[in-house]
Amino acid sequence: MDKVMSNKTVVALFVLPSLLLIAALIYMPIVLTGFYGLMKWDGVGKMTYIGLANYKELLRDSLFWNSVKHSFLLAVFSALSLLVYLLVALILSAQIRGAGLLRKLYLIPMLLSSVAIAQLWLKIFHPTSGILNRMLVSLGVEHTPEWLSDPSIVLYAIFIPILWQYAGFYILIYYAALKNVPASLIESARIDGAGPWRIAFAIRIPLIAEIFKVTIVLAVVGSLKYFDLIYVMTGGGPNGASEVMASYMYRKAFSGYDFGYASAIGFFLLLICLFMTWLIRKATAGKETIQYS
Amino acid sequence: MKSGKALTTAMAIAVGLTTVLAGCSSTEGNSAASGTGGSGGGSGSSAGSKVTIKMMHLWPAGSSATQNKIVGDIIKDYQTSHPNVTIEQEILENEQYKNKMKVLSTSNALPDVGMTWAAGYMEPYVKGDMFAPVDDLLQGELKDKFVKGTTEAYAFGGKTYALPVELNIVPVYYNKAIFAKYNLQPPKTYEEFKTIVKTLASNGVTPIALGNKDRWTGSLWYMYLADRIGGPDALKKAIDRSGSFNDPSLIRAAQEITGLVDMNAFNKGFNGLSNDEGKTEFMNSKAAMYMMGTWELPNYTTNKDVPQSFKDQIGFFKFPTVDGGKGNVDSWVGGPGVGLFVANNSKVKDEAKKFVSFFVQKWGELAISEAGVIPATKVDTSKVKLPQLYIDLLNELNKSSNLTLFADVQMKPASAEVHLNMIQALFGKAATPEEFAKKHEESLAKEAGK
């Protein structure tokens, strides 16, 4: 077996099919997207090469930068909410009653499709018949917020279902990681007199630091390219108040018939995601990693 | 948020595409409805070789039940008389339909027969040689069958690229019971209209149902005001660049919109509600008025899911005239709705054209008697028994002095997008009437310069 595996031709033969697949399905579209970004193209007729004009216009497009800002806000909120998820996972893993049931309950939003979630929250946010405003009215609030049509709050209103949707996913990851922390370590800490908080901060959290880094990358990059709930619930409106990069790109391509420009946005989005991944890796790398045993 | 590596995740366009394709997967095949046509098994006794025509339309059984049924009936009919032809339907909801058209045309895979909107919407497809001219049909058996002015909206450079099936005008529907309760009469002038709005609002009744997340819904209000204040040509000229959005009458129309918003004329949170959500307010008798195209007529006449007691309460009035305005009360916002096109690269172009011709004629008969919508073909109404509301509107249509085609259809896609955004901004008071005009000017000038 070793002999076969050291034969370069054989190795190449094994690797080649998947390499070709990845190239065709992942890298080709990326290159093509960058290429379309150089074109003036309505997506139907002929393409005309216009060089970097789309990219230059992108830099001056205030609507685009608005959407970039919203995307980054979402990324910040997602990253911050990771701390909450971590806290929940810590509590769940501390052998409380009904932890199993709670874990399943938290995971349910993750199992629903985005469109179903959007419909659910559209009902909740409905300005007159929604449960949220009905509660406020019964509490005596006279001017209830118009959650999805007030430009100053729509963005934050829409973050709630997004963060809610993914809560279970991250809690489950943390929970699984925390369960992997050897019980012997915690037990000896407890014998040495450490309380639950001390154990959490000195042992359990440091031991899952690697997982935490991974989830930050997931949350940030995921937020930057986020699309579905926003598209279904507000379509980026009213008047761009909840527009994010992906919804803006979609709008340019499918409503504005400016495929070239949308491709430029897509390519830019790729660069930002790559850069953020690199940045997070850089910021969290090099620190001493704590090992078990 | 859920998937892994940055590279794979950032495949930007894919995000859009996946959503569209996911949305499109609900294909409803209706092939081989008449036994002889489809399933290419046994050697057919039918004349000619077997032909399959793919058709895509936007009347799902859920939201457009009557229209959906009629299409099914027409297809069944056609397949019976042409046993060698099978017609496969694909049905999508409005917005998804537009998206799928876009994706299909990019890969040059449009259905043999499909639906398109007129003017600006179809221009990219016509320029891209995606649609086949259908003038031969218009010269042939369809000669003089269409209401004047309908096919013109589908013509470019002297050739017609689609045949209209609908003709729509936009009245203001109102709830007679609510009006009676507050002693109100349908308004003749805009001042009267504003008094009605004030009376209703001060009594805690929502005057007007509006779902402006879809944006074209708000555009209807702007278009009427523009017409009544500036006359039938002001908006048309501003769009074709012989005029300008800085025209004082067009700016005043925008001001009137902000005025209505200030009077709480529309239901709460309208900018975050879809048209269907906004409509619910009217259908639940919570709002007194609702402005919408005549495609809503079945809900007030023939739709069996709507209680008769509600249908009896619904009347309509024409958008009132504005004092000192140039517009006439018989000038309507409306025009042909969707039309049927034949794909230029269709392998069965001739058969598809024959089917389209059959479809529009048959549609003309059935749309009136069964769906209660107004077809684009001329019809003899004396033979069928029709709901009064429908007859009244049809009579109004015959009297109409002008039809203003929907603004977002008149404009090319990029400017239409700006227009719709600015409508939402205007209603949400995120833009002043002057900014509203300026943004339109910028976009239209840019597009004209290209």
mmCIF file of N, CA and C in Angstrom, chain B residues 252-324:
data_model
loop_
_atom_site.group_PDB
_atom_site.id
_atom_site.type_symbol
_atom_site.label_atom_id
_atom_site.label_comp_id
_atom_site.label_asym_id
_atom_site.label_seq_id
_atom_site.Cartn_x
_atom_site.Cartn_y
_atom_site.Cartn_z
ATOM 1 N N ARG B 252 -45.458 68.767 -7.488
ATOM 2 C CA ARG B 252 -46.626 68.945 -6.635
ATOM 3 C C ARG B 252 -47.310 67.597 -6.357
ATOM 4 N N ALA B 253 -47.318 66.730 -7.364
ATOM 5 C CA ALA B 253 -47.890 65.397 -7.157
ATOM 6 C C ALA B 253 -47.167 64.687 -6.021
ATOM 7 N N ALA B 254 -45.832 64.834 -6.010
ATOM 8 C CA ALA B 254 -45.050 64.210 -4.938
ATOM 9 C C ALA B 254 -45.383 64.845 -3.592
ATOM 10 N N GLN B 255 -45.599 66.165 -3.608
ATOM 11 C CA GLN B 255 -45.966 66.842 -2.356
ATOM 12 C C GLN B 255 -47.292 66.330 -1.814
ATOM 13 N N GLU B 256 -48.237 66.095 -2.743
ATOM 14 C CA GLU B 256 -49.537 65.598 -2.306
ATOM 15 C C GLU B 256 -49.409 64.239 -1.621
ATOM 16 N N ILE B 257 -48.469 63.432 -2.115
ATOM 17 C CA ILE B 257 -48.239 62.120 -1.480
ATOM 18 C C ILE B 257 -47.827 62.315 -0.027
ATOM 19 N N THR B 258 -46.829 63.189 0.196
ATOM 20 C CA THR B 258 -46.400 63.428 1.584
ATOM 21 C C THR B 258 -47.559 63.969 2.401
ATOM 22 N N GLY B 259 -48.407 64.792 1.738
ATOM 23 C CA GLY B 259 -49.578 65.319 2.433
ATOM 24 C C GLY B 259 -50.495 64.196 2.917
ATOM 25 N N LEU B 260 -50.740 63.234 2.029
ATOM 26 C CA LEU B 260 -51.598 62.103 2.393
ATOM 27 C C LEU B 260 -50.994 61.312 3.550
ATOM 28 N N VAL B 261 -49.673 61.097 3.479
ATOM 29 C CA VAL B 261 -49.006 60.356 4.554
ATOM 30 C C VAL B 261 -49.179 61.105 5.875
ATOM 31 N N ASP B 262 -49.028 62.427 5.831
ATOM 32 C CA ASP B 262 -49.181 63.231 7.046
ATOM 33 C C ASP B 262 -50.589 63.143 7.614
ATOM 34 N N MET B 263 -51.571 62.949 6.743
ATOM 35 C CA MET B 263 -52.953 62.850 7.214
ATOM 36 C C MET B 263 -53.279 61.449 7.718
ATOM 37 N N ASN B 264 -52.280 60.579 7.801
ATOM 38 C CA ASN B 264 -52.493 59.181 8.183
ATOM 39 C C ASN B 264 -53.501 58.494 7.261
ATOM 40 N N ALA B 265 -53.366 58.765 5.965
ATOM 41 C CA ALA B 265 -54.315 58.201 5.011
ATOM 42 C C ALA B 265 -54.126 56.696 4.841
ATOM 43 N N PHE B 266 -52.901 56.212 5.056
ATOM 44 C CA PHE B 266 -52.622 54.800 4.778
ATOM 45 C C PHE B 266 -52.480 54.005 6.071
ATOM 46 N N ASN B 267 -52.657 52.699 5.962
ATOM 47 C CA ASN B 267 -52.565 51.867 7.157
ATOM 48 C C ASN B 267 -51.162 51.909 7.752
ATOM 49 N N LYS B 268 -51.092 51.638 9.025
ATOM 50 C CA LYS B 268 -49.828 51.715 9.758
ATOM 51 C C LYS B 268 -48.797 50.740 9.199
ATOM 52 N N GLY B 269 -47.576 51.222 9.054
ATOM 53 C CA GLY B 269 -46.478 50.344 8.643
ATOM 54 C C GLY B 269 -46.532 49.902 7.188
ATOM 55 N N PHE B 270 -47.184 50.695 6.326
ATOM 56 C CA PHE B 270 -47.394 50.269 4.934
ATOM 57 C C PHE B 270 -46.102 49.972 4.188
ATOM 58 N N ASN B 271 -45.015 50.673 4.531
ATOM 59 C CA ASN B 271 -43.764 50.460 3.792
ATOM 60 C C ASN B 271 -43.127 49.105 4.088
ATOM 61 N N GLY B 272 -43.562 48.454 5.158
ATOM 62 C CA GLY B 272 -43.003 47.144 5.486
ATOM 63 C C GLY B 272 -43.953 46.009 5.155
ATOM 64 N N LEU B 273 -45.093 46.343 4.563
ATOM 65 C CA LEU B 273 -46.095 45.317 4.255
ATOM 66 C C LEU B 273 -46.163 45.064 2.762
ATOM 67 N N SER B 274 -46.313 43.794 2.394
ATOM 68 C CA SER B 274 -46.472 43.470 0.974
ATOM 69 C C SER B 274 -47.878 43.854 0.533
ATOM 70 N N ASN B 275 -48.087 43.851 -0.778
ATOM 71 C CA ASN B 275 -49.411 44.198 -1.298
ATOM 72 C C ASN B 275 -50.486 43.297 -0.698
ATOM 73 N N ASP B 276 -50.186 42.006 -0.610
ATOM 74 C CA ASP B 276 -51.176 41.079 -0.061
ATOM 75 C C ASP B 276 -51.496 41.403 1.394
ATOM 76 N N GLU B 277 -50.464 41.752 2.161
ATOM 77 C CA GLU B 277 -50.705 42.096 3.569
ATOM 78 C C GLU B 277 -51.527 43.371 3.677
ATOM 79 N N GLY B 278 -51.200 44.343 2.815
ATOM 80 C CA GLY B 278 -51.962 45.586 2.815
ATOM 81 C C GLY B 278 -53.415 45.341 2.426
ATOM 82 N N LYS B 279 -53.602 44.505 1.405
ATOM 83 C CA LYS B 279 -54.935 44.198 0.906
ATOM 84 C C LYS B 279 -55.810 43.585 2.001
ATOM 85 N N THR B 280 -55.182 42.794 2.861
ATOM 86 C CA THR B 280 -55.921 42.143 3.952
ATOM 87 C C THR B 280 -56.729 43.149 4.766
ATOM 88 N N GLU B 281 -56.163 44.328 4.969
ATOM 89 C CA GLU B 281 -56.868 45.366 5.738
ATOM 90 C C GLU B 281 -58.204 45.709 5.078
ATOM 91 N N PHE B 282 -58.172 45.763 3.749
ATOM 92 C CA PHE B 282 -59.387 46.084 3.018
ATOM 93 C C PHE B 282 -60.363 44.909 3.028
ATOM 94 N N MET B 283 -59.815 43.714 2.793
ATOM 95 C CA MET B 283 -60.663 42.520 2.732
ATOM 96 C C MET B 283 -61.289 42.208 4.090
ATOM 97 N N ASN B 284 -60.653 42.677 5.172
ATOM 98 C CA ASN B 284 -61.220 42.482 6.514
ATOM 99 C C ASN B 284 -62.105 43.649 6.931
ATOM 100 N N SER B 285 -62.409 44.526 5.992
ATOM 101 C CA SER B 285 -63.229 45.713 6.273
ATOM 102 C C SER B 285 -62.612 46.614 7.333
ATOM 103 N N LYS B 286 -61.302 46.576 7.467
ATOM 104 C CA LYS B 286 -60.650 47.466 8.422
ATOM 105 C C LYS B 286 -60.235 48.775 7.768
ATOM 106 N N ALA B 287 -60.049 48.743 6.451
ATOM 107 C CA ALA B 287 -59.716 49.963 5.713
ATOM 108 C C ALA B 287 -60.852 50.257 4.737
ATOM 109 N N ALA B 288 -61.073 51.542 4.455
ATOM 110 C CA ALA B 288 -62.245 51.915 3.674
ATOM 111 C C ALA B 288 -61.988 51.885 2.171
ATOM 112 N N MET B 289 -60.735 52.141 1.764
ATOM 113 C CA MET B 289 -60.457 52.225 0.323
ATOM 114 C C MET B 289 -59.216 51.408 -0.044
ATOM 115 N N TYR B 290 -59.163 51.039 -1.301
ATOM 116 C CA TYR B 290 -58.023 50.259 -1.791
ATOM 117 C C TYR B 290 -57.910 50.506 -3.289
ATOM 118 N N MET B 291 -56.759 51.008 -3.714
ATOM 119 C CA MET B 291 -56.574 51.268 -5.133
ATOM 120 C C MET B 291 -55.788 50.131 -5.752
ATOM 121 N N MET B 292 -56.382 49.472 -6.743
ATOM 122 C CA MET B 292 -55.693 48.332 -7.348
ATOM 123 C C MET B 292 -56.266 48.076 -8.727
ATOM 124 N N GLY B 293 -55.504 47.346 -9.550
ATOM 125 C CA GLY B 293 -55.918 47.073 -10.921
ATOM 126 C C GLY B 293 -57.161 46.192 -10.993
ATOM 127 N N THR B 294 -57.760 46.150 -12.181
ATOM 128 C CA THR B 294 -58.988 45.381 -12.337
ATOM 129 C C THR B 294 -58.751 43.880 -12.224
ATOM 130 N N TRP B 295 -57.478 43.465 -12.125
ATOM 131 C CA TRP B 295 -57.245 42.034 -11.906
ATOM 132 C C TRP B 295 -57.759 41.604 -10.524
ATOM 133 N N GLU B 296 -58.078 42.572 -9.675
ATOM 134 C CA GLU B 296 -58.651 42.249 -8.368
ATOM 135 C C GLU B 296 -60.156 41.979 -8.451
ATOM 136 N N LEU B 297 -60.751 42.288 -9.608
ATOM 137 C CA LEU B 297 -62.209 42.172 -9.728
ATOM 138 C C LEU B 297 -62.796 40.839 -9.271
ATOM 139 N N PRO B 298 -62.171 39.702 -9.616
ATOM 140 C CA PRO B 298 -62.770 38.435 -9.184
ATOM 141 C C PRO B 298 -63.051 38.399 -7.674
ATOM 142 N N ASN B 299 -62.188 39.041 -6.882
ATOM 143 C CA ASN B 299 -62.392 39.029 -5.434
ATOM 144 C C ASN B 299 -63.681 39.728 -5.020
ATOM 145 N N TYR B 300 -64.172 40.608 -5.880
ATOM 146 C CA TYR B 300 -65.394 41.330 -5.534
ATOM 147 C C TYR B 300 -66.581 40.839 -6.350
ATOM 148 N N THR B 301 -66.337 39.883 -7.260
ATOM 149 C CA THR B 301 -67.432 39.413 -8.096
ATOM 150 C C THR B 301 -67.579 37.891 -8.086
ATOM 151 N N THR B 302 -66.588 37.177 -8.633
ATOM 152 C CA THR B 302 -66.801 35.745 -8.858
ATOM 153 C C THR B 302 -66.110 34.813 -7.859
ATOM 154 N N ASN B 303 -65.092 35.291 -7.169
ATOM 155 C CA ASN B 303 -64.315 34.401 -6.303
ATOM 156 C C ASN B 303 -65.186 33.774 -5.210
ATOM 157 N N LYS B 304 -65.228 32.437 -5.210
ATOM 158 C CA LYS B 304 -66.122 31.747 -4.276
ATOM 159 C C LYS B 304 -65.593 31.768 -2.842
ATOM 160 N N ASP B 305 -64.298 32.084 -2.666
ATOM 161 C CA ASP B 305 -63.734 32.092 -1.318
ATOM 162 C C ASP B 305 -64.050 33.378 -0.559
ATOM 163 N N VAL B 306 -64.550 34.372 -1.281
ATOM 164 C CA VAL B 306 -64.865 35.638 -0.613
ATOM 165 C C VAL B 306 -66.369 35.674 -0.322
ATOM 166 N N PRO B 307 -66.757 35.957 0.926
ATOM 167 C CA PRO B 307 -68.180 35.952 1.268
ATOM 168 C C PRO B 307 -68.969 36.984 0.469
ATOM 169 N N GLN B 308 -70.189 36.581 0.058
ATOM 170 C CA GLN B 308 -71.026 37.454 -0.764
ATOM 171 C C GLN B 308 -71.328 38.772 -0.050
ATOM 172 N N SER B 309 -71.497 38.705 1.288
ATOM 173 C CA SER B 309 -71.832 39.914 2.039
ATOM 174 C C SER B 309 -70.732 40.970 1.884
ATOM 175 N N PHE B 310 -69.498 40.519 1.788
ATOM 176 C CA PHE B 310 -68.407 41.471 1.580
ATOM 177 C C PHE B 310 -68.432 42.005 0.150
ATOM 178 N N LYS B 311 -68.633 41.099 -0.802
ATOM 179 C CA LYS B 311 -68.654 41.516 -2.210
ATOM 180 C C LYS B 311 -69.710 42.600 -2.426
ATOM 181 N N ASP B 312 -70.870 42.437 -1.771
ATOM 182 C CA ASP B 312 -71.953 43.395 -1.956
ATOM 183 C C ASP B 312 -71.600 44.788 -1.451
ATOM 184 N N GLN B 313 -70.629 44.857 -0.564
ATOM 185 C CA GLN B 313 -70.272 46.150 0.028
ATOM 186 C C GLN B 313 -69.308 46.954 -0.827
ATOM 187 N N ILE B 314 -68.786 46.316 -1.887
ATOM 188 C CA ILE B 314 -67.683 46.965 -2.596
ATOM 189 C C ILE B 314 -68.162 47.732 -3.823
ATOM 190 N N GLY B 315 -67.768 48.978 -3.892
ATOM 191 C CA GLY B 315 -68.005 49.786 -5.080
ATOM 192 C C GLY B 315 -66.671 50.361 -5.530
ATOM 193 N N PHE B 316 -66.710 51.155 -6.585
ATOM 194 C CA PHE B 316 -65.456 51.790 -7.000
ATOM 195 C C PHE B 316 -65.742 53.231 -7.395
ATOM 196 N N PHE B 317 -64.740 54.068 -7.360
ATOM 197 C CA PHE B 317 -64.864 55.392 -7.947
ATOM 198 C C PHE B 317 -63.604 55.735 -8.712
ATOM 199 N N LYS B 318 -63.740 56.703 -9.596
ATOM 200 C CA LYS B 318 -62.589 57.129 -10.398
ATOM 201 C C LYS B 318 -61.756 58.092 -9.573
ATOM 202 N N PHE B 319 -60.471 58.077 -9.787
ATOM 203 C CA PHE B 319 -59.618 58.978 -9.021
ATOM 204 C C PHE B 319 -60.078 60.414 -9.282
ATOM 205 N N PRO B 320 -60.384 61.179 -8.224
ATOM 206 C CA PRO B 320 -60.999 62.498 -8.405
ATOM 207 C C PRO B 320 -60.073 63.498 -9.089
ATOM 208 N N THR B 321 -60.686 64.531 -9.631
ATOM 209 C CA THR B 321 -59.895 65.577 -10.280
ATOM 210 C C THR B 321 -59.347 66.536 -9.231
ATOM 211 N N VAL B 322 -58.215 67.119 -9.554
ATOM 212 C CA VAL B 322 -57.595 68.084 -8.651
ATOM 213 C C VAL B 322 -57.907 69.482 -9.171
ATOM 214 N N ASP B 323 -58.318 70.368 -8.259
ATOM 215 C CA ASP B 323 -58.643 71.739 -8.647
ATOM 216 C C ASP B 323 -57.472 72.402 -9.373
ATOM 217 N N GLY B 324 -57.729 72.954 -10.550
ATOM 218 C CA GLY B 324 -56.675 73.629 -11.292
ATOM 219 C C GLY B 324 -55.761 72.676 -12.027
#
